[in-house]
Short mmCIF file of C-alpha atoms in Angstrom, two decimals:
data_model
loop_
_atom_site.label_atom_id
_atom_site.label_comp_id
_atom_site.label_asym_id
_atom_site.label_seq_id
_atom_site.Cartn_x
_atom_site.Cartn_y
_atom_site.Cartn_z
CA UNK A 193 57.64 -19.05 -94.94
CA UNK A 194 59.46 -18.85 -91.73
CA UNK A 195 59.45 -15.26 -92.11
CA UNK A 196 56.00 -14.59 -92.87
CA UNK A 197 54.86 -16.91 -89.66
CA UNK A 198 56.96 -14.37 -87.85
CA UNK A 199 55.21 -11.35 -89.28
CA UNK A 200 52.00 -12.70 -88.69
CA UNK A 201 52.63 -13.48 -84.66
CA UNK A 202 54.27 -10.08 -84.58
CA UNK A 203 51.17 -8.26 -85.58
CA UNK A 204 49.04 -10.61 -83.43
CA UNK A 205 50.97 -10.02 -80.59
CA UNK A 206 50.28 -6.43 -80.89
CA UNK A 207 47.04 -6.18 -80.91
CA UNK A 208 46.01 -8.31 -78.28
CA UNK A 209 49.18 -6.39 -75.98
CA UNK A 210 46.91 -2.97 -77.26
CA UNK A 211 43.47 -5.11 -75.95
CA UNK A 212 44.83 -6.10 -72.80
CA UNK A 213 46.48 -2.41 -72.18
CA UNK A 214 42.62 -0.46 -72.74
CA UNK A 215 41.54 -3.59 -70.66
CA UNK A 216 43.84 -2.20 -67.74
CA UNK A 217 43.10 1.78 -68.39
CA UNK A 218 39.47 0.69 -68.47
CA UNK A 219 39.74 -1.31 -64.96
CA UNK A 220 41.99 1.83 -63.20
CA UNK A 221 39.47 4.34 -64.63
CA UNK A 222 36.31 2.33 -62.64
CA UNK A 223 35.77 3.17 -59.28
CA UNK A 224 35.92 -0.66 -58.59
CA UNK A 225 39.61 -0.89 -59.01
CA UNK A 226 41.64 -4.12 -58.25
CA UNK A 227 44.96 -2.05 -57.99
CA UNK A 228 44.28 -1.86 -54.08
CA UNK A 229 44.46 -5.58 -53.43
CA UNK A 230 42.88 -5.36 -50.18
CA UNK A 231 39.40 -3.64 -52.02
CA UNK A 232 37.00 -5.45 -54.16
CA UNK A 233 33.91 -4.32 -54.84
CA UNK A 234 31.68 -6.31 -57.99
CA UNK A 235 29.16 -4.32 -59.03
CA UNK A 236 28.20 -6.29 -62.19
CA UNK A 237 26.86 -9.17 -60.02
CA UNK A 238 23.35 -9.00 -59.45
CA UNK A 239 22.02 -9.56 -56.12
CA UNK A 240 19.70 -12.42 -55.64
CA UNK A 241 17.33 -12.46 -52.32
CA UNK A 242 17.64 -14.80 -49.86
CA UNK A 243 14.16 -15.88 -48.99
CA UNK A 244 15.48 -17.12 -45.74
CA UNK A 245 16.32 -13.89 -44.66
CA UNK A 246 13.76 -11.59 -42.09
CA UNK A 247 12.83 -8.55 -43.88
CA UNK A 248 14.31 -5.81 -41.55
CA UNK A 249 11.91 -4.21 -39.16
CA UNK A 250 11.91 -1.12 -36.75
CA UNK A 251 10.41 -0.47 -33.34
CA UNK A 252 8.55 2.59 -32.20
CA UNK A 253 11.23 4.92 -31.38
CA UNK A 254 9.22 6.65 -28.56
CA UNK A 255 8.37 3.27 -27.17
CA UNK A 256 12.15 1.82 -27.19
CA UNK A 257 13.34 4.94 -25.59
CA UNK A 258 11.04 4.52 -22.59
CA UNK A 259 11.91 1.00 -22.21
CA UNK A 260 15.50 1.99 -22.30
CA UNK A 261 14.83 4.03 -19.23
CA UNK A 262 12.72 1.42 -16.91
CA UNK A 263 15.22 -1.28 -17.67
CA UNK A 264 18.34 0.49 -16.65
CA UNK A 265 16.05 0.79 -13.57
CA UNK A 266 15.29 -2.74 -13.58
CA UNK A 267 18.69 -4.15 -14.16
CA UNK A 268 20.33 -1.71 -11.54
CA UNK A 269 18.17 -1.63 -8.21
CA UNK A 270 15.32 -3.90 -9.19
CA UNK A 271 12.85 -1.12 -9.49
CA UNK A 272 10.46 -3.11 -11.25
CA UNK A 273 8.41 -5.21 -9.26
CA UNK A 274 4.86 -4.44 -10.21
CA UNK A 275 2.00 -3.38 -7.83
CA UNK A 276 -1.37 -5.79 -9.21
CA UNK A 277 -4.06 -5.08 -7.09
CA UNK A 278 -6.58 -4.74 -9.66
CA UNK A 279 -9.47 -2.43 -9.73
CA UNK A 280 -12.61 -3.83 -9.66
CA UNK A 281 -14.10 -4.62 -12.86
CA UNK A 282 -15.31 -1.27 -14.74
CA UNK A 283 -18.48 -1.70 -17.07
CA UNK A 284 -18.45 0.97 -19.60
CA UNK A 285 -22.24 1.49 -20.35
CA UNK A 286 -24.93 4.27 -19.98
CA UNK A 287 -26.18 5.16 -16.80
CA UNK A 288 -29.43 6.57 -16.08
CA UNK A 289 -28.68 9.35 -13.24
CA UNK A 290 -30.47 12.43 -14.00
CA UNK A 291 -29.35 14.64 -10.98
CA UNK A 292 -26.09 14.85 -13.18
CA UNK A 293 -26.87 16.40 -16.51
CA UNK A 294 -24.30 15.55 -19.27
CA UNK A 295 -23.42 19.56 -19.98
CA UNK A 296 -23.15 20.15 -15.93
CA UNK A 297 -20.34 17.14 -15.99
CA UNK A 298 -18.60 18.54 -19.31
CA UNK A 299 -18.29 21.75 -17.44
CA UNK A 300 -16.70 20.76 -14.07
CA UNK A 301 -14.41 18.51 -15.84
CA UNK A 302 -13.21 21.31 -18.07
CA UNK A 303 -12.60 22.99 -14.53
CA UNK A 304 -10.95 20.25 -12.67
CA UNK A 305 -8.92 19.80 -16.03
CA UNK A 306 -7.55 23.31 -16.04
CA UNK A 307 -6.18 22.97 -12.36
CA UNK A 308 -4.71 19.43 -12.45
CA UNK A 309 -1.74 17.99 -14.45
CA UNK A 310 -4.17 14.90 -15.21
CA UNK A 311 -6.27 14.73 -18.56
CA UNK A 312 -9.75 14.95 -17.23
CA UNK A 313 -11.37 16.10 -20.38
CA UNK A 314 -14.97 14.75 -20.83
CA UNK A 315 -15.76 11.50 -22.50
CA UNK A 316 -18.35 8.89 -22.30
CA UNK A 317 -16.32 6.03 -20.44
CA UNK A 318 -15.64 8.63 -17.66
CA UNK A 319 -18.96 9.86 -17.61
CA UNK A 320 -20.64 6.22 -17.12
CA UNK A 321 -17.83 5.79 -14.18
CA UNK A 322 -18.93 8.80 -12.27
CA UNK A 323 -23.00 8.07 -12.51
CA UNK A 324 -22.30 4.58 -11.53
CA UNK A 325 -20.46 5.40 -8.87
CA UNK A 326 -22.95 8.33 -7.97
CA UNK A 327 -25.94 6.01 -8.17
CA UNK A 328 -24.49 2.68 -7.13
CA UNK A 329 -21.87 3.34 -4.30
CA UNK A 330 -23.05 6.38 -2.24
CA UNK A 331 -22.61 4.84 1.29
CA UNK A 332 -19.26 3.79 0.51
CA UNK A 333 -18.13 6.84 -0.70
CA UNK A 334 -19.41 8.85 2.50
CA UNK A 335 -17.61 6.58 4.56
CA UNK A 336 -14.57 7.16 2.13
CA UNK A 337 -15.09 11.12 2.45
CA UNK A 338 -15.02 11.09 6.53
CA UNK A 339 -12.44 8.80 6.38
CA UNK A 340 -10.34 11.02 4.22
CA UNK A 341 -10.10 13.96 6.66
CA UNK A 342 -7.79 12.24 8.58
CA UNK A 343 -5.43 10.60 6.02
CA UNK A 344 -5.48 13.00 3.56
CA UNK A 345 -3.53 15.90 5.33
CA UNK A 346 -0.26 13.03 5.83
CA UNK A 347 -0.94 12.22 2.46
CA UNK A 348 -0.81 15.62 0.92
CA UNK A 349 2.40 16.72 3.49
CA UNK A 350 4.59 13.97 1.59
CA UNK A 351 3.22 14.62 -1.74
CA UNK A 352 4.24 18.39 -1.59
CA UNK A 353 7.36 17.45 0.23
CA UNK A 354 8.11 15.50 -3.39
CA UNK A 355 6.91 17.84 -5.59
CA UNK A 356 4.09 15.27 -6.37
CA UNK A 357 0.50 16.47 -8.00
CA UNK A 358 -1.67 16.91 -4.62
CA UNK A 359 -4.48 14.76 -6.53
CA UNK A 360 -2.24 11.79 -6.23
CA UNK A 361 -4.15 11.43 -2.78
CA UNK A 362 -7.19 9.88 -4.47
CA UNK A 363 -4.89 7.05 -5.93
CA UNK A 364 -5.38 5.76 -2.24
CA UNK A 365 -8.62 5.62 -2.44
CA UNK A 366 -8.70 3.21 -5.65
CA UNK A 367 -5.98 1.02 -4.41
CA UNK A 368 -6.80 0.43 -0.77
CA UNK A 369 -10.38 1.93 -0.04
CA UNK A 370 -7.80 3.92 2.93
CA UNK A 371 -7.52 0.66 4.70
CA UNK A 372 -3.90 0.14 6.11
CA UNK A 373 -4.27 -3.39 6.25
CA UNK A 374 -5.78 -4.14 2.85
CA UNK A 375 -3.85 -7.06 1.25
CA UNK A 376 -4.39 -8.25 -2.41
CA UNK A 377 -4.70 -11.69 -3.64
CA UNK A 378 -1.01 -11.32 -4.87
CA UNK A 379 0.26 -9.86 -1.67
CA UNK A 380 0.34 -6.08 -2.24
CA UNK A 381 -0.06 -4.67 1.22
CA UNK A 382 -1.08 -1.12 2.67
CA UNK A 383 -2.53 2.08 1.59
CA UNK A 384 -0.60 2.33 -1.38
CA UNK A 385 -0.71 -1.69 -2.19
CA UNK A 386 3.29 -2.02 -2.33
CA UNK A 387 4.61 -5.60 -3.23
CA UNK A 388 7.29 -6.89 -0.71
CA UNK A 389 10.25 -6.35 -2.64
CA UNK A 390 9.10 -2.83 -3.91
CA UNK A 391 8.40 -1.91 -0.31
CA UNK A 392 11.73 -2.95 0.68
CA UNK A 393 13.51 -1.03 -2.61
CA UNK A 394 11.74 2.10 -1.24
CA UNK A 395 12.84 1.77 2.76
CA UNK A 396 9.91 0.11 3.99
CA UNK A 397 10.81 -2.03 7.00
CA UNK A 398 8.83 -5.45 6.61
CA UNK A 399 9.34 -7.94 9.63
CA UNK A 400 7.48 -10.37 11.73
CA UNK A 401 6.19 -7.55 13.69
CA UNK A 402 6.08 -4.81 11.35
CA UNK A 403 4.90 -3.70 8.17
CA UNK A 404 5.64 -0.46 7.27
CA UNK A 405 3.39 -0.63 4.07
CA UNK A 406 0.81 0.03 5.98
CA UNK A 407 2.03 3.10 7.93
CA UNK A 408 0.34 5.75 6.48
CA UNK A 409 3.44 8.12 6.38
CA UNK A 410 5.90 6.10 5.39
CA UNK A 411 3.95 4.25 2.42
CA UNK A 412 3.33 7.55 1.46
CA UNK A 413 6.89 8.82 1.10
CA UNK A 414 7.82 5.61 -0.88
CA UNK A 415 4.90 6.03 -3.25
CA UNK A 416 5.97 9.37 -3.69
CA UNK A 417 9.14 8.47 -4.63
CA UNK A 418 7.85 5.13 -7.09
CA UNK A 419 5.69 7.44 -8.85
CA UNK A 420 8.23 10.35 -9.54
CA UNK A 421 10.33 7.73 -11.13
CA UNK A 422 7.65 6.95 -13.37
CA UNK A 423 7.00 10.19 -14.03
CA UNK A 424 10.43 10.89 -15.18
CA UNK A 425 10.42 7.64 -17.42
CA UNK A 426 6.98 8.47 -19.50
CA UNK A 427 6.23 12.62 -18.89
CA UNK A 428 2.90 12.23 -18.37
CA UNK A 429 1.12 11.48 -15.40
CA UNK A 430 -1.60 9.38 -16.76
CA UNK A 431 0.93 7.04 -17.94
CA UNK A 432 2.69 6.98 -14.65
CA UNK A 433 -0.18 5.88 -12.86
CA UNK A 434 -1.20 3.23 -15.49
CA UNK A 435 2.68 1.78 -14.99
CA UNK A 436 1.92 2.16 -11.22
CA UNK A 437 -1.07 -0.06 -11.22
CA UNK A 438 0.69 -2.91 -13.82
CA UNK A 439 4.18 -2.44 -14.45
CA UNK A 440 5.90 -0.18 -17.12
CA UNK A 441 6.50 -2.52 -19.38
CA UNK A 442 2.62 -3.42 -20.07
CA UNK A 443 2.21 0.37 -20.68
CA UNK A 444 5.05 0.45 -23.22
CA UNK A 445 4.00 -2.70 -25.13
CA UNK A 446 0.40 -0.77 -25.11
CA UNK A 447 2.02 2.06 -26.90
CA UNK A 448 3.69 -0.16 -29.34
CA UNK A 449 0.23 -1.86 -30.06
CA UNK A 450 -1.92 1.16 -30.75
CA UNK A 451 0.48 2.46 -33.24
CA UNK A 452 2.33 4.56 -31.09
CA UNK A 453 -0.16 6.73 -29.46
CA UNK A 454 0.92 8.42 -25.96
CA UNK A 455 -2.01 9.27 -24.56
CA UNK A 456 -3.56 7.03 -21.76
CA UNK A 457 -7.51 6.58 -23.63
CA UNK A 458 -5.62 5.80 -26.70
CA UNK A 459 -3.75 3.03 -25.20
CA UNK A 460 -6.54 2.09 -23.27
CA UNK A 461 -7.72 -1.28 -24.89
CA UNK A 462 -4.04 -2.34 -25.46
CA UNK A 463 -3.67 -2.42 -21.37
CA UNK A 464 -4.36 -5.37 -19.25
CA UNK A 465 -8.36 -5.51 -18.07
CA UNK A 466 -7.87 -4.07 -14.62
CA UNK A 467 -5.72 -1.15 -15.89
CA UNK A 468 -7.96 -0.44 -18.49
CA UNK A 469 -10.34 0.53 -15.33
CA UNK A 470 -7.69 2.04 -13.24
CA UNK A 471 -7.55 5.94 -14.46
CA UNK A 472 -11.32 5.81 -14.91
CA UNK A 473 -11.70 4.85 -11.50
CA UNK A 474 -9.15 7.52 -10.40
CA UNK A 475 -10.66 10.14 -12.38
CA UNK A 476 -14.19 9.26 -11.11
CA UNK A 477 -12.95 9.46 -7.14
CA UNK A 478 -11.66 12.25 -7.91
CA UNK A 479 -14.58 14.30 -9.11
CA UNK A 480 -16.56 13.23 -6.80
CA UNK A 481 -14.26 14.29 -4.28
CA UNK A 482 -13.62 17.52 -5.42
CA UNK A 483 -17.40 17.90 -5.97
CA UNK A 484 -18.93 16.23 -2.96
CA UNK A 485 -21.04 19.12 -1.64
CA UNK A 486 -22.44 19.68 -5.01
CA UNK A 487 -23.51 15.88 -4.93
CA UNK A 488 -25.04 15.73 -0.91
CA UNK A 489 -22.03 13.86 0.40
CA UNK A 490 -21.18 15.35 4.20
CA UNK A 491 -17.69 16.31 5.05
CA UNK A 492 -17.99 15.39 8.42
CA UNK A 493 -15.00 15.42 11.49
CA UNK A 494 -13.81 12.07 11.25
CA UNK A 495 -12.96 10.41 14.96
CA UNK A 496 -9.12 11.48 14.80
CA UNK A 497 -8.12 14.27 13.19
CA UNK A 498 -4.01 14.00 12.26
CA UNK A 499 -3.20 17.11 13.99
CA UNK A 500 -4.46 15.66 17.32
CA UNK A 501 -2.16 13.06 17.23
CA UNK A 502 1.40 12.54 17.76
CA UNK A 503 4.12 10.24 18.12
CA UNK A 504 6.58 8.90 20.83
CA UNK A 505 9.46 6.93 20.00
CA UNK A 506 9.55 3.93 21.73
CA UNK A 507 12.19 2.90 24.16
CA UNK A 508 11.60 -0.40 25.42
CA UNK A 509 9.35 -3.19 23.61
CA UNK A 510 5.58 -2.81 24.59
CA UNK A 511 2.46 -4.02 23.49
CA UNK A 512 -0.63 -1.72 22.28
CA UNK A 513 -2.51 -3.58 25.41
CA UNK A 514 -0.14 -2.35 27.54
CA UNK A 515 -0.36 1.30 26.16
CA UNK A 516 -4.14 1.15 26.21
CA UNK A 517 -3.55 0.02 30.34
CA UNK A 518 -1.34 2.72 30.96
CA UNK A 519 -3.26 5.65 29.13
CA UNK A 520 -6.73 4.68 29.14
CA UNK A 521 -7.00 4.73 25.27
CA UNK A 522 -9.31 1.85 23.84
CA UNK A 523 -6.91 -0.60 21.88
CA UNK A 524 -9.09 -0.35 18.50
CA UNK A 525 -8.28 3.27 18.51
CA UNK A 526 -4.42 2.16 19.14
CA UNK A 527 -4.76 -0.36 16.42
CA UNK A 528 -6.19 2.29 13.95
CA UNK A 529 -3.39 4.94 14.86
CA UNK A 530 -0.88 2.63 14.76
CA UNK A 531 -1.63 -0.04 11.71
CA UNK A 532 1.84 -1.08 10.88
CA UNK A 533 2.66 -3.19 14.07
CA UNK A 534 1.21 -6.60 12.84
CA UNK A 535 0.86 -8.28 16.19
CA UNK A 536 0.00 -5.56 18.41
CA UNK A 537 3.61 -5.49 19.43
CA UNK A 538 6.15 -2.37 19.01
CA UNK A 539 9.77 -3.85 19.29
CA UNK A 540 12.37 -2.10 20.31
CA UNK A 541 15.52 -2.52 17.75
CA UNK A 542 18.69 -0.75 17.90
CA UNK A 543 19.18 1.87 14.85
CA UNK A 544 15.71 1.71 14.12
CA UNK A 545 12.80 4.13 14.94
CA UNK A 546 9.51 2.85 15.78
CA UNK A 547 6.98 5.37 17.18
CA UNK A 548 3.97 5.08 18.91
CA UNK A 549 1.11 7.27 17.69
CA UNK A 550 -1.40 8.60 20.19
CA UNK A 551 -4.46 11.29 20.95
CA UNK A 552 -2.91 14.42 22.06
CA UNK A 553 -4.82 13.85 25.42
CA UNK A 554 -2.76 10.64 26.17
CA UNK A 555 0.77 12.31 25.25
CA UNK A 556 1.53 13.79 28.21
CA UNK A 557 0.60 11.19 30.62
CA UNK A 558 3.06 8.59 28.47
CA UNK A 559 5.85 11.30 28.30
CA UNK A 560 5.54 12.00 32.40
CA UNK A 561 5.63 8.31 33.17
CA UNK A 562 7.72 6.78 30.55
CA UNK A 563 10.21 4.99 32.66
CA UNK A 564 7.47 3.30 35.41
CA UNK A 565 5.43 2.42 32.02
CA UNK A 566 8.58 0.69 30.32
CA UNK A 567 9.23 -1.31 33.72
CA UNK A 568 5.68 -2.22 33.93
CA UNK A 569 6.39 -3.46 30.21
CA UNK A 570 9.17 -5.09 30.91
CA UNK A 571 7.63 -6.96 34.05
CA UNK A 572 4.79 -8.30 31.94
CA UNK A 573 6.87 -9.69 29.04
CA UNK A 574 9.65 -11.04 31.85
CA UNK A 575 5.97 -13.05 33.43
CA UNK A 576 5.05 -13.96 29.73
CA UNK A 577 8.14 -15.46 28.45
CA UNK A 578 7.22 -18.75 31.13
CA UNK A 579 5.82 -21.88 29.29
CA UNK A 580 1.93 -21.71 28.75
CA UNK A 581 1.41 -24.44 30.91
CA UNK A 582 2.59 -22.63 33.69
CA UNK A 583 0.64 -19.64 33.04
CA UNK A 584 -2.50 -21.20 32.85
CA UNK A 585 -4.31 -24.55 33.66
CA UNK A 586 -5.39 -26.78 30.39
CA UNK A 587 -8.96 -27.45 31.71
CA UNK A 588 -9.35 -23.36 31.58
CA UNK A 589 -9.44 -23.67 28.18
CA UNK A 590 -12.40 -22.40 25.54
CA UNK A 591 -12.71 -22.71 22.00
CA UNK A 592 -14.67 -20.16 20.98
CA UNK A 593 -16.28 -19.90 17.63
CA UNK A 594 -16.18 -16.12 15.70
CA UNK A 595 -19.64 -14.65 15.18
CA UNK A 596 -20.54 -11.93 13.09
CA UNK A 597 -19.61 -8.66 14.43
CA UNK A 598 -16.80 -10.23 16.47
CA UNK A 599 -13.11 -8.65 16.65
CA UNK A 600 -10.34 -9.19 18.64
CA UNK A 601 -11.02 -5.88 21.03
CA UNK A 602 -14.19 -7.53 21.64
CA UNK A 603 -12.98 -10.71 22.56
CA UNK A 604 -10.47 -9.65 24.67
CA UNK A 605 -12.68 -7.57 27.13
CA UNK A 606 -15.26 -10.55 27.04
CA UNK A 607 -12.33 -13.00 28.33
CA UNK A 608 -10.49 -10.65 30.13
CA UNK A 609 -7.52 -10.78 28.40
CA UNK A 610 -5.22 -9.35 26.02
CA UNK A 611 -5.66 -9.02 22.04
CA UNK A 612 -2.20 -10.11 21.63
CA UNK A 613 -2.53 -13.05 23.89
CA UNK A 614 -5.64 -14.15 21.58
CA UNK A 615 -3.30 -13.70 18.73
CA UNK A 616 -0.34 -15.79 20.40
CA UNK A 617 -2.65 -18.25 21.56
CA UNK A 618 -3.57 -18.74 17.92
CA UNK A 619 -0.68 -18.10 15.99
CA UNK A 620 -2.56 -14.77 14.33
CA UNK A 621 -0.79 -12.73 12.26
CA UNK A 622 -3.03 -9.96 11.56
CA UNK A 623 -6.48 -8.63 13.91
CA UNK A 624 -8.02 -10.09 10.89
CA UNK A 625 -10.67 -12.67 12.11
CA UNK A 626 -13.77 -14.33 10.25
CA UNK A 627 -16.95 -15.67 10.66
CA UNK A 628 -17.11 -19.24 11.81
CA UNK A 629 -13.30 -19.30 12.83
CA UNK A 630 -12.31 -21.15 15.92
CA UNK A 631 -9.92 -19.51 18.33
CA UNK A 632 -8.40 -21.23 21.49
CA UNK A 633 -8.82 -18.96 24.33
CA UNK A 634 -7.48 -19.25 28.01
CA UNK A 635 -9.85 -16.74 29.67
CA UNK A 636 -9.62 -15.19 33.54
CA UNK A 637 -13.16 -14.02 33.93
CA UNK A 638 -14.88 -15.81 31.52
CA UNK A 639 -17.10 -19.52 31.34
CA UNK A 640 -18.44 -20.71 28.12
CA UNK A 641 -22.18 -21.13 28.19
CA UNK A 642 -23.49 -24.47 29.89
CA UNK A 643 -26.64 -26.48 30.33
CA UNK A 644 -26.07 -25.63 33.92
CA UNK A 645 -27.79 -22.42 35.67
CA UNK A 646 -24.23 -20.97 36.37
CA UNK A 647 -23.81 -18.00 33.88
CA UNK A 648 -20.84 -16.04 32.85
CA UNK A 649 -21.64 -13.00 35.30
CA UNK A 650 -22.25 -15.09 38.36
CA UNK A 651 -18.65 -16.95 37.36
CA UNK A 652 -17.22 -13.18 37.37
CA UNK A 653 -18.70 -12.25 40.90
CA UNK A 654 -17.46 -15.84 42.00
CA UNK A 655 -13.88 -14.87 40.78
CA UNK A 656 -14.21 -11.19 42.40
CA UNK A 657 -15.10 -12.45 45.63
CA UNK A 658 -11.94 -15.26 45.53
CA UNK A 659 -9.83 -13.10 44.35
CA UNK A 660 -9.91 -10.29 47.25
CA UNK A 661 -7.67 -11.14 50.54
CA UNK A 662 -6.56 -8.74 53.03
CA UNK A 663 -7.92 -5.64 53.97
CA UNK A 664 -10.19 -4.21 51.32
CA UNK A 665 -10.50 -0.27 50.85
CA UNK A 666 -12.63 1.72 48.53
CA UNK A 667 -10.99 4.11 46.28
CA UNK A 668 -12.70 7.28 44.53
CA UNK A 669 -11.86 7.97 41.03
CA UNK A 670 -10.73 11.63 40.44
CA UNK A 671 -10.14 13.52 37.35
CA UNK A 672 -7.13 11.95 35.40
CA UNK A 673 -7.16 8.75 36.78
CA UNK A 674 -6.46 5.55 34.98
CA UNK A 675 -6.47 2.02 36.07
CA UNK A 676 -2.80 1.81 35.57
CA UNK A 677 -1.93 5.27 37.09
CA UNK A 678 -4.25 3.99 40.47
CA UNK A 679 -2.56 0.38 40.20
CA UNK A 680 0.84 1.84 40.79
CA UNK A 681 -0.68 3.78 44.34
CA UNK A 682 -0.48 0.38 45.44
CA UNK A 683 2.25 -2.40 45.77
CA UNK A 684 1.26 -5.59 44.38
CA UNK A 685 -2.10 -4.40 42.73
CA UNK A 686 -2.33 -4.50 38.86
CA UNK A 687 -4.80 -3.58 36.47
CA UNK A 688 -6.01 -6.91 35.89
CA UNK A 689 -6.43 -6.95 39.53
CA UNK A 690 -8.72 -3.99 39.48
CA UNK A 691 -10.69 -5.41 36.65
CA UNK A 692 -11.68 -8.58 38.29
CA UNK A 693 -12.54 -7.04 41.80
CA UNK A 694 -14.78 -4.51 40.33
CA UNK A 695 -16.26 -6.35 37.49
CA UNK A 696 -14.85 -3.83 34.88
CA UNK A 697 -14.53 -4.74 31.23
CA UNK A 698 -13.19 -1.43 29.42
CA UNK A 699 -10.87 0.92 30.53
CA UNK A 700 -12.85 3.83 31.13
CA UNK A 701 -13.22 5.44 34.40
CA UNK A 702 -15.46 8.33 35.27
CA UNK A 703 -14.86 10.70 38.24
CA UNK A 704 -16.21 9.77 41.13
CA UNK A 705 -16.65 6.09 40.82
CA UNK A 706 -16.31 3.93 43.73
CA UNK A 707 -13.49 0.93 43.13
CA UNK A 708 -12.73 -1.91 45.74
CA UNK A 709 -9.06 -2.52 46.19
CA UNK A 710 -7.27 -5.21 48.18
CA UNK A 711 -4.45 -4.27 50.42
CA UNK A 712 -3.60 -7.94 51.13
#
């Protein structure tokens, strides 16, 4: 019996061993081997989807590549500081303007499209904007076209230097209406509407005295650099302009939301509202300026031509008031030519190059008398360093309410004081004043209107009489004379003395004019 059990056990062992061997051989021949203890792949197990895992999604490749470019700049040098100045809201609707048939507009836009890198193809939205401008903004457009004759030569030079399309000059029309002091509701400033940090990033000096965002040449150079960077990112000038207005991030978001389109007109509805009207406004202005004469606009010579002006690097702090006195250039003209000086003061700072722009006719006078002019300016500043009570008596203070048509230059002549003094007395940081604003003024030759019979003109004459002492001579104005040059011929006599003695409010003199001068 024991022998029989042993035989059964032996055969059972053989069968089991054979099965185990076959199983091992099968496993070794499989790709899922257990021989290498470091690898264990079990394809037999059915995978169960985990419903808590978000399904894998993919970004738009083109938009992501654009984001990578501008985000690199953002983190490396804070490039992204968008210029928020919004374009006036545009209503896209049919405009009845029979003077410009659609077929004519299409032909002109096709011609314009052929000579510019911008997409100026005809579309109904652009036609609506162009006709709306021509119908409703003719007076404004004529002023802008006239003003552009002064600014565009400056813009074109800087744009050409940076290999930027010259048509970009029309962007300043949209941004600021060619007003150097323009300031948006969020603080974007100047012809190209730079935010503070963007201006600093691109080398524009912004201090208590100076704001180079308002300097036509320096701000254009900065805008060219910024636009060049945006074009490098997007590879399309239409999108570069959209990014200039609302920031690169808003443009790439619009590309994503549109399904990956790259043409401005295809992503327009996904852009911020003001940016959606930005490029149409730019293209409309481009068309109108390019075809100005065809639409009856006149290209008139501006009061100043860029080539009729020149600059001088200042060597001492000086005010535009003082420059006006010594050159006989009206203060308003100097403010127009030098818009970056917020307080009408040109500072002198070592290592900085602050310049004074003058009409060519005044350059020679300034350079020839440079040392004497700076000595005069220094003496004036030394006198102004005294406390206010020592300069004027409190009883002479006048509170003036600004009326329609008033500006600081006019008030300075009216009260016989400087623009910079009015700004100092009232803590003004720009030349802008508003109707109804109250200004504190310490007049030299003005008496506020009262119920008495004494008028301002009587007070002026009385002032002249009381201020003249000693011997009085009569000086005949010669060609080339200015109030300042005449004052230099008589020791102790100032420009203001001559004005008061002769009841002169401005600085213009005519040859042959007789002036009273006290030698006392």
